[in-house]
mmCIF file of C-alpha atoms in Angstrom:
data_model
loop_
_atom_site.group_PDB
_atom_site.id
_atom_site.type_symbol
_atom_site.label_atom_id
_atom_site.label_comp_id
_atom_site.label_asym_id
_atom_site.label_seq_id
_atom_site.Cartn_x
_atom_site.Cartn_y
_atom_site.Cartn_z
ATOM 1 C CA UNK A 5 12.604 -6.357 8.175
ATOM 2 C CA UNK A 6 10.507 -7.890 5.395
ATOM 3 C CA UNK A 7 11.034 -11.334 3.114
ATOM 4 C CA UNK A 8 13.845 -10.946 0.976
ATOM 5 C CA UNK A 9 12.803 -10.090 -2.741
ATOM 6 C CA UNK A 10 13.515 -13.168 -5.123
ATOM 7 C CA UNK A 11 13.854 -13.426 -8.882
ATOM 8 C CA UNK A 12 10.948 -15.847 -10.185
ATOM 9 C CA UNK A 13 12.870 -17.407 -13.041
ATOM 10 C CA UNK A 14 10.671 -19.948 -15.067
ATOM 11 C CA UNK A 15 8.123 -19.758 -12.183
ATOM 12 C CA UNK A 16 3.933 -19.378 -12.927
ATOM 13 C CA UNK A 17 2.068 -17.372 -11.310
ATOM 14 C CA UNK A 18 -0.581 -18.841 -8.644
ATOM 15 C CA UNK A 19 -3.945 -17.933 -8.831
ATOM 16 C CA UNK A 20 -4.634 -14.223 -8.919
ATOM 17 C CA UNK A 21 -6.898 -12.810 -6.317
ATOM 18 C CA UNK A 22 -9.493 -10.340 -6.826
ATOM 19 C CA UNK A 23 -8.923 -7.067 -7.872
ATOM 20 C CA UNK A 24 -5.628 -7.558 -6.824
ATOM 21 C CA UNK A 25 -3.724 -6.166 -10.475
ATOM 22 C CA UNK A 26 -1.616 -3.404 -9.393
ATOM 23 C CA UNK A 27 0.133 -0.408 -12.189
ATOM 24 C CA UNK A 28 3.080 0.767 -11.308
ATOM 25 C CA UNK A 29 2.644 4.680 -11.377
ATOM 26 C CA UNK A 30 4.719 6.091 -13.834
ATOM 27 C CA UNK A 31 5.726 2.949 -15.215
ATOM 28 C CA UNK A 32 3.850 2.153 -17.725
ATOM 29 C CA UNK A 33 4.955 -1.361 -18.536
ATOM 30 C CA UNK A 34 5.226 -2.493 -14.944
ATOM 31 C CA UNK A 35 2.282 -3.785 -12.752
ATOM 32 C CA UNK A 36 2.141 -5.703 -9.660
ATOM 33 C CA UNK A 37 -0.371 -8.973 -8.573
ATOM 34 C CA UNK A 38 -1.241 -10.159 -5.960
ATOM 35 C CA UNK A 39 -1.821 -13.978 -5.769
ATOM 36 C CA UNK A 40 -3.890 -16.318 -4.091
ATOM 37 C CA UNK A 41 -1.480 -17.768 -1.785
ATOM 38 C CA UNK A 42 2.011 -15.779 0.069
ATOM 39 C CA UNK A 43 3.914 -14.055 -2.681
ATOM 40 C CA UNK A 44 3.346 -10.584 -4.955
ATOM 41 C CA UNK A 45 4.616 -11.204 -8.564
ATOM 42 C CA UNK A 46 5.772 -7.625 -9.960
ATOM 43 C CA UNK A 47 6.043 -8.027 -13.338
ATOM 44 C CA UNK A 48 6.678 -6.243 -17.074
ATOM 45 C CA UNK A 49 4.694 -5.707 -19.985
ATOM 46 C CA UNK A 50 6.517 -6.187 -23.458
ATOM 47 C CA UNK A 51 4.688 -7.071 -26.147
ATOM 48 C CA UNK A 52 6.299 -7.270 -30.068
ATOM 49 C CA UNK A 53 9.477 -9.245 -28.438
ATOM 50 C CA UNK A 54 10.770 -12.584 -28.598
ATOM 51 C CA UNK A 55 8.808 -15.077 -25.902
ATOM 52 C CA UNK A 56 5.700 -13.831 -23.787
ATOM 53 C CA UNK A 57 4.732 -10.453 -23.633
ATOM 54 C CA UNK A 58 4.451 -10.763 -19.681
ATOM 55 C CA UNK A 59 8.037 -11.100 -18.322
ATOM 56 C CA UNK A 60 8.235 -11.632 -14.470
ATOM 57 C CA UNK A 61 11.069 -10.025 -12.910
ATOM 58 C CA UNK A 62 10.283 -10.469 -8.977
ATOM 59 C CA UNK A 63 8.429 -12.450 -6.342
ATOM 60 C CA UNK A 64 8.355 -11.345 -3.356
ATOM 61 C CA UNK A 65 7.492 -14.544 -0.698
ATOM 62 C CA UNK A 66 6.280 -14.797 2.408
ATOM 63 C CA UNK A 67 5.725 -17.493 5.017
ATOM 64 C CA UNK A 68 3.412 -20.038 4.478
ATOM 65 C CA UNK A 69 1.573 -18.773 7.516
ATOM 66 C CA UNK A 70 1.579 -15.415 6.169
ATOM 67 C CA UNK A 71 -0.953 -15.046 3.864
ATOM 68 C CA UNK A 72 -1.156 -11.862 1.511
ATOM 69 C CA UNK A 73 -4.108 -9.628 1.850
ATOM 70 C CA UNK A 74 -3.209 -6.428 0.176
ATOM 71 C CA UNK A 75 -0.656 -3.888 -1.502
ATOM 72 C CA UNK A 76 -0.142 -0.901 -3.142
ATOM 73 C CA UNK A 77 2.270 1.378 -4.530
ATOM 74 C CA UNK A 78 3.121 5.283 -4.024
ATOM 75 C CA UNK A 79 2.078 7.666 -6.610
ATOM 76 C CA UNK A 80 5.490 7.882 -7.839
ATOM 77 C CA UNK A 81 5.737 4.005 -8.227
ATOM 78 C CA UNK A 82 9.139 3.827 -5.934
ATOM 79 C CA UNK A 83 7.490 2.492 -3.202
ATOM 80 C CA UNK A 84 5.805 -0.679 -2.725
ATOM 81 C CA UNK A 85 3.373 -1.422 0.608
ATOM 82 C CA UNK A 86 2.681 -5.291 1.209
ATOM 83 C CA UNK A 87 -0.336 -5.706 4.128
ATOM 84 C CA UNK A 88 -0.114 -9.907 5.005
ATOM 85 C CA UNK A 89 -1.672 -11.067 8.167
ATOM 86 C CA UNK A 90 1.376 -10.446 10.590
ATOM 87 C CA UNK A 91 2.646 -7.080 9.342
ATOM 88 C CA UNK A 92 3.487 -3.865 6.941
ATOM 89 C CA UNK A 93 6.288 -4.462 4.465
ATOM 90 C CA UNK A 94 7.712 -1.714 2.857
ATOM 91 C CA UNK A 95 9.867 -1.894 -0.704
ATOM 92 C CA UNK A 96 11.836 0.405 -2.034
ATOM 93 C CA UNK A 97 12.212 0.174 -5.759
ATOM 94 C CA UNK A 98 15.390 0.591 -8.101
ATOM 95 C CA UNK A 99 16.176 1.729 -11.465
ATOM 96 C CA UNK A 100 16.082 -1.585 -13.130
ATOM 97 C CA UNK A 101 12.530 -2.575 -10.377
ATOM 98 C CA UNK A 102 13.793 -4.612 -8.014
ATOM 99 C CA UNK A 103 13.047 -4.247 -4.664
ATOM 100 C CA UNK A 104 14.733 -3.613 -1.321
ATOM 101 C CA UNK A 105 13.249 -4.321 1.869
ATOM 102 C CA UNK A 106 13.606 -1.153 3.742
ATOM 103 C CA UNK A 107 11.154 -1.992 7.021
ATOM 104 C CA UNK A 108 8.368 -4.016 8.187
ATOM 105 C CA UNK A 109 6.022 -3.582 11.586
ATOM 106 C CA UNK A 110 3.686 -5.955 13.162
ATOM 107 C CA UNK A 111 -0.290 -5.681 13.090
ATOM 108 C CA UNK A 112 -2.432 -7.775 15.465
ATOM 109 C CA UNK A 113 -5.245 -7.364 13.223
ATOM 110 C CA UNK A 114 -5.699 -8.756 9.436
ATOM 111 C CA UNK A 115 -5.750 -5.706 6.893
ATOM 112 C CA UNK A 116 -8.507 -5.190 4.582
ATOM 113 C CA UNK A 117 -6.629 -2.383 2.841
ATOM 114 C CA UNK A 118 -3.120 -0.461 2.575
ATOM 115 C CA UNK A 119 -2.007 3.155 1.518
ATOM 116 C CA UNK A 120 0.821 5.063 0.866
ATOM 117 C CA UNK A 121 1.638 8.687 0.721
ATOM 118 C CA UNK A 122 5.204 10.273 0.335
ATOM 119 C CA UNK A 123 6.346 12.991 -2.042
ATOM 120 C CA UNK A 124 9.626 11.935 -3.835
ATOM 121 C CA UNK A 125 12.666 12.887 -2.514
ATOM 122 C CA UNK A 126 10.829 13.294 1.173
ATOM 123 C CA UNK A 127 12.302 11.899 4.656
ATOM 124 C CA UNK A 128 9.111 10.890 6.024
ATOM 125 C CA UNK A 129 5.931 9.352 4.251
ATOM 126 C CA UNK A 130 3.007 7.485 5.839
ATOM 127 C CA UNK A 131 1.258 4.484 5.622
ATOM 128 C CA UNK A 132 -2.255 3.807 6.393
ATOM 129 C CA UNK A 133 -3.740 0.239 6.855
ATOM 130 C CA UNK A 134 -7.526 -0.316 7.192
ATOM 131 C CA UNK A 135 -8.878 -3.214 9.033
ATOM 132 C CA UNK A 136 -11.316 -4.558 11.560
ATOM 133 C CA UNK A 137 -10.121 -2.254 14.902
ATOM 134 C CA UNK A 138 -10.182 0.831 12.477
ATOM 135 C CA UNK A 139 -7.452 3.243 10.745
ATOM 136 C CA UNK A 140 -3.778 2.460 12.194
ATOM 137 C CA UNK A 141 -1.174 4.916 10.850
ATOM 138 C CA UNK A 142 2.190 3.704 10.354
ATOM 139 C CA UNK A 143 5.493 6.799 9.911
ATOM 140 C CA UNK A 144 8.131 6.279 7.335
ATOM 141 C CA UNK A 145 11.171 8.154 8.221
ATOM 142 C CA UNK A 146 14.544 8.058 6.337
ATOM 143 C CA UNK A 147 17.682 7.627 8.812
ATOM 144 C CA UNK A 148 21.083 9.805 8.475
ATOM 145 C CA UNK A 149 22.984 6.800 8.191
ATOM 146 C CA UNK A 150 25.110 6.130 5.042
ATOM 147 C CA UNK A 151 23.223 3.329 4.331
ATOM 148 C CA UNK A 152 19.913 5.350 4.350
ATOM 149 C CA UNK A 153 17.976 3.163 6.923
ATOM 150 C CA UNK A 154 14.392 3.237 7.147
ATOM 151 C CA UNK A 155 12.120 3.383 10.290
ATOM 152 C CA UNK A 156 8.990 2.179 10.121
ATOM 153 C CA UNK A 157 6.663 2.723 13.195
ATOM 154 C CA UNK A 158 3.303 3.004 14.168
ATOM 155 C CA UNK A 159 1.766 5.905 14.892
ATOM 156 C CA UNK A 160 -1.939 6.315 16.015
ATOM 157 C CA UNK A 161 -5.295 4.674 15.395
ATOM 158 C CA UNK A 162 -8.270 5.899 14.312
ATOM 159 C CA UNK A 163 -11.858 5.498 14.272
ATOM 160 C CA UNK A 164 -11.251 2.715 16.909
ATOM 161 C CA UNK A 165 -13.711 0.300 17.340
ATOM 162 C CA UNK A 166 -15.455 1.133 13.699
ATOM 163 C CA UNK A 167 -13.771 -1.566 11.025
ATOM 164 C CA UNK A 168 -12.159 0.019 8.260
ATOM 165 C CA UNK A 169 -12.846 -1.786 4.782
ATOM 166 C CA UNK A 170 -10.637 1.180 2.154
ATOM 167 C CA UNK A 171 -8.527 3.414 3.161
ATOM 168 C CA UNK A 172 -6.388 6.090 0.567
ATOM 169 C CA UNK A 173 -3.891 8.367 1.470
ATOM 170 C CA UNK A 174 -3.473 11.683 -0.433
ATOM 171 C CA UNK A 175 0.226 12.199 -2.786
ATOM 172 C CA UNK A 176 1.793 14.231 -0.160
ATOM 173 C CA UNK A 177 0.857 12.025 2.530
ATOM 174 C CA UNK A 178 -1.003 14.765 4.654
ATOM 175 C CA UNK A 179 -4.806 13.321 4.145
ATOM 176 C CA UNK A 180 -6.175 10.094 4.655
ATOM 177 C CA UNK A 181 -9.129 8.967 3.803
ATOM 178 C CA UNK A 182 -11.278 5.573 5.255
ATOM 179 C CA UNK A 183 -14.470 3.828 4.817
ATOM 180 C CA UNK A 184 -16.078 2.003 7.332
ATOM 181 C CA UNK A 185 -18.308 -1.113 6.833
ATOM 182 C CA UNK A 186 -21.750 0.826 8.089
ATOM 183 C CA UNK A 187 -20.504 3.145 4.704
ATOM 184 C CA UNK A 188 -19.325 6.146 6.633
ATOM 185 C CA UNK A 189 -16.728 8.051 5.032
ATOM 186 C CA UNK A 190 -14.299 9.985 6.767
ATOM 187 C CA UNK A 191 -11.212 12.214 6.169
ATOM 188 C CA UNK A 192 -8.104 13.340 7.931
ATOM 189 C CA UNK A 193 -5.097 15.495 8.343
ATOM 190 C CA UNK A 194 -2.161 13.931 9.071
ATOM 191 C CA UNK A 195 1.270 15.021 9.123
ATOM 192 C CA UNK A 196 4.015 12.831 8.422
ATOM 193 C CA UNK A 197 6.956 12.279 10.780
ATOM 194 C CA UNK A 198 4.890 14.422 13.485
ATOM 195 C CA UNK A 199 3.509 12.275 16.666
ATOM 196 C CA UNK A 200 -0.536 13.775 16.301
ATOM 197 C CA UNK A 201 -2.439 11.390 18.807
ATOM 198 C CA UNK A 202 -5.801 13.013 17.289
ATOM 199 C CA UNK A 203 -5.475 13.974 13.808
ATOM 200 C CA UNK A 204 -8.127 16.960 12.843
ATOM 201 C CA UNK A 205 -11.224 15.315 10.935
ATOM 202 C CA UNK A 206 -12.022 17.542 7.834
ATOM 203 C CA UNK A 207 -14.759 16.013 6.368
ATOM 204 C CA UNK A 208 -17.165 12.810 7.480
ATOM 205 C CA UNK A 209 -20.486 11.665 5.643
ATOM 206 C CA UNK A 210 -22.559 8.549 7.754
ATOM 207 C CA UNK A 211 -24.205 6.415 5.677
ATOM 208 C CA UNK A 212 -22.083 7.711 2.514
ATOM 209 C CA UNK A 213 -23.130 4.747 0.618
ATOM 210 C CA UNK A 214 -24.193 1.275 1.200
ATOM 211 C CA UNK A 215 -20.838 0.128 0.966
ATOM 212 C CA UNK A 216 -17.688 1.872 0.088
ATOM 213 C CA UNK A 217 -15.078 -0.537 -1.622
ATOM 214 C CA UNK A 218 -12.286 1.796 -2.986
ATOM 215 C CA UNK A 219 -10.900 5.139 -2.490
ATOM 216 C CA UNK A 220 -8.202 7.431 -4.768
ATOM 217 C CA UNK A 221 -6.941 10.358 -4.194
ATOM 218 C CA UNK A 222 -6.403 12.688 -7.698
ATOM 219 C CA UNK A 223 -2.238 13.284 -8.466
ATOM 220 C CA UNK A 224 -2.806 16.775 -7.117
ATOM 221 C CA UNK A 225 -4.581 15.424 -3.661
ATOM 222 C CA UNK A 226 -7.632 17.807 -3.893
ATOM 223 C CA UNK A 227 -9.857 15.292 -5.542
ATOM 224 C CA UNK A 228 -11.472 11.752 -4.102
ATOM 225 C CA UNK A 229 -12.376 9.081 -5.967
ATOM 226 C CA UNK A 230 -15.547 7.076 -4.493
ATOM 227 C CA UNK A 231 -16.672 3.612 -5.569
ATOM 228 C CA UNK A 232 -19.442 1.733 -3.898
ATOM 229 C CA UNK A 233 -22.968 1.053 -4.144
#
């Protein structure tokens, strides 16, 4: 299970890391950042008001061993992935934006890029982490308890042996999409909550560009987004 989330009361925010300024989707006012150290600040944007118009409601903080290295939300903004350099932490938000740990898994490699794809009100989502052994897949699944546990556990790799600098995983969760560090782009479809030891490759491109450094799938998942040089 991942860090407990803690109110950061009076607390300033550490030095911000690069490119590392998270929206919340579909909230507006809410964004998440990463900082230069072990914690992710998730904060709210309210200007016109009395004090500053950046309110933090939420650190989440993690072992001073444990550095950060990336996050990002769901496109519905109720689900928060945290990539540090021992694991996968997932976050459930709630209707005022605090989070909930829900489930963490181990990585014995450091990621260089996290995605998440689950349609609201779905069982099963998936996580995709890219880093330096390639694509590892990671299965969300929802458990019948009463208190709604969540399972997270690894699924497959891909593109062993070829690092993996950005990684995006389609709304629905069933594409994902990687670049490697050579600039090869590749896509996949995945299914969530299904064991697939070799997910069907739709699409790859060698030498797409010099270097790929992000990747976005449009809200309807038919479009990619490609930024590089």
């Amino acid at each position: 299970m991942g860090p407990p989330a803690q109110h950061a009361t009076g607390q300033q925010p550490l030095t911000v890391l690069h490119n590392s300024l998270l929206p919340r989707p579909c909230h507006k006012d809410q964004l998440a950042m990463l900082t230069r150290g072990h914690a992710v600040e998730v904060m709210r944007w309210a200007p016109g008001g009395e004090g500053p118009p950046v309110k933090h409601m939420m650190r989440l903080a993690f072992g001073c061993d444990d550095a950060v290295c990336c996050a990002a939300w769901d496109s519905t903004g109720h689900w928060l992935a945290v990539g540090t350099g021992r694991g996968v932490h997932m976050y459930l938000m709630d209707a005022q934006g605090l989070a909930r740990a829900v489930g963490s898994a181990r990585l014995r490699f450091t990621p260089k890029g996290i995605a998440v794809g689950r349609q609201h009100g779905a069982a099963s989502g998936s996580i995709a982490v890219a880093g330096s052994p390639g694509l590892a897949l990671f299965d969300l699944t929802e458990g019948g308890g009463p208190g709604k546990d969540w399972t997270l556990k690894r699924r497959s790799l891909l593109a062993g042996g070829v690092p993996a600098c950005a990684v995006a995983l389609s709304p629905a969760g069933d594409c994902v999409a990687s670049a490697a560090l050579d600039g090869t782009l590749s896509i996949w479809r995945v299914q969530p909550g299904a064991v697939q030891p070799n997910s069907p490759l739709l699409y790859q491109a060698c030498r797409y560009a010099q270097r790929v450094t992000a990747l976005h799938f449009s809200p309807c998942g038919t479009w990619l987004a490609v930024a590089g040089w």
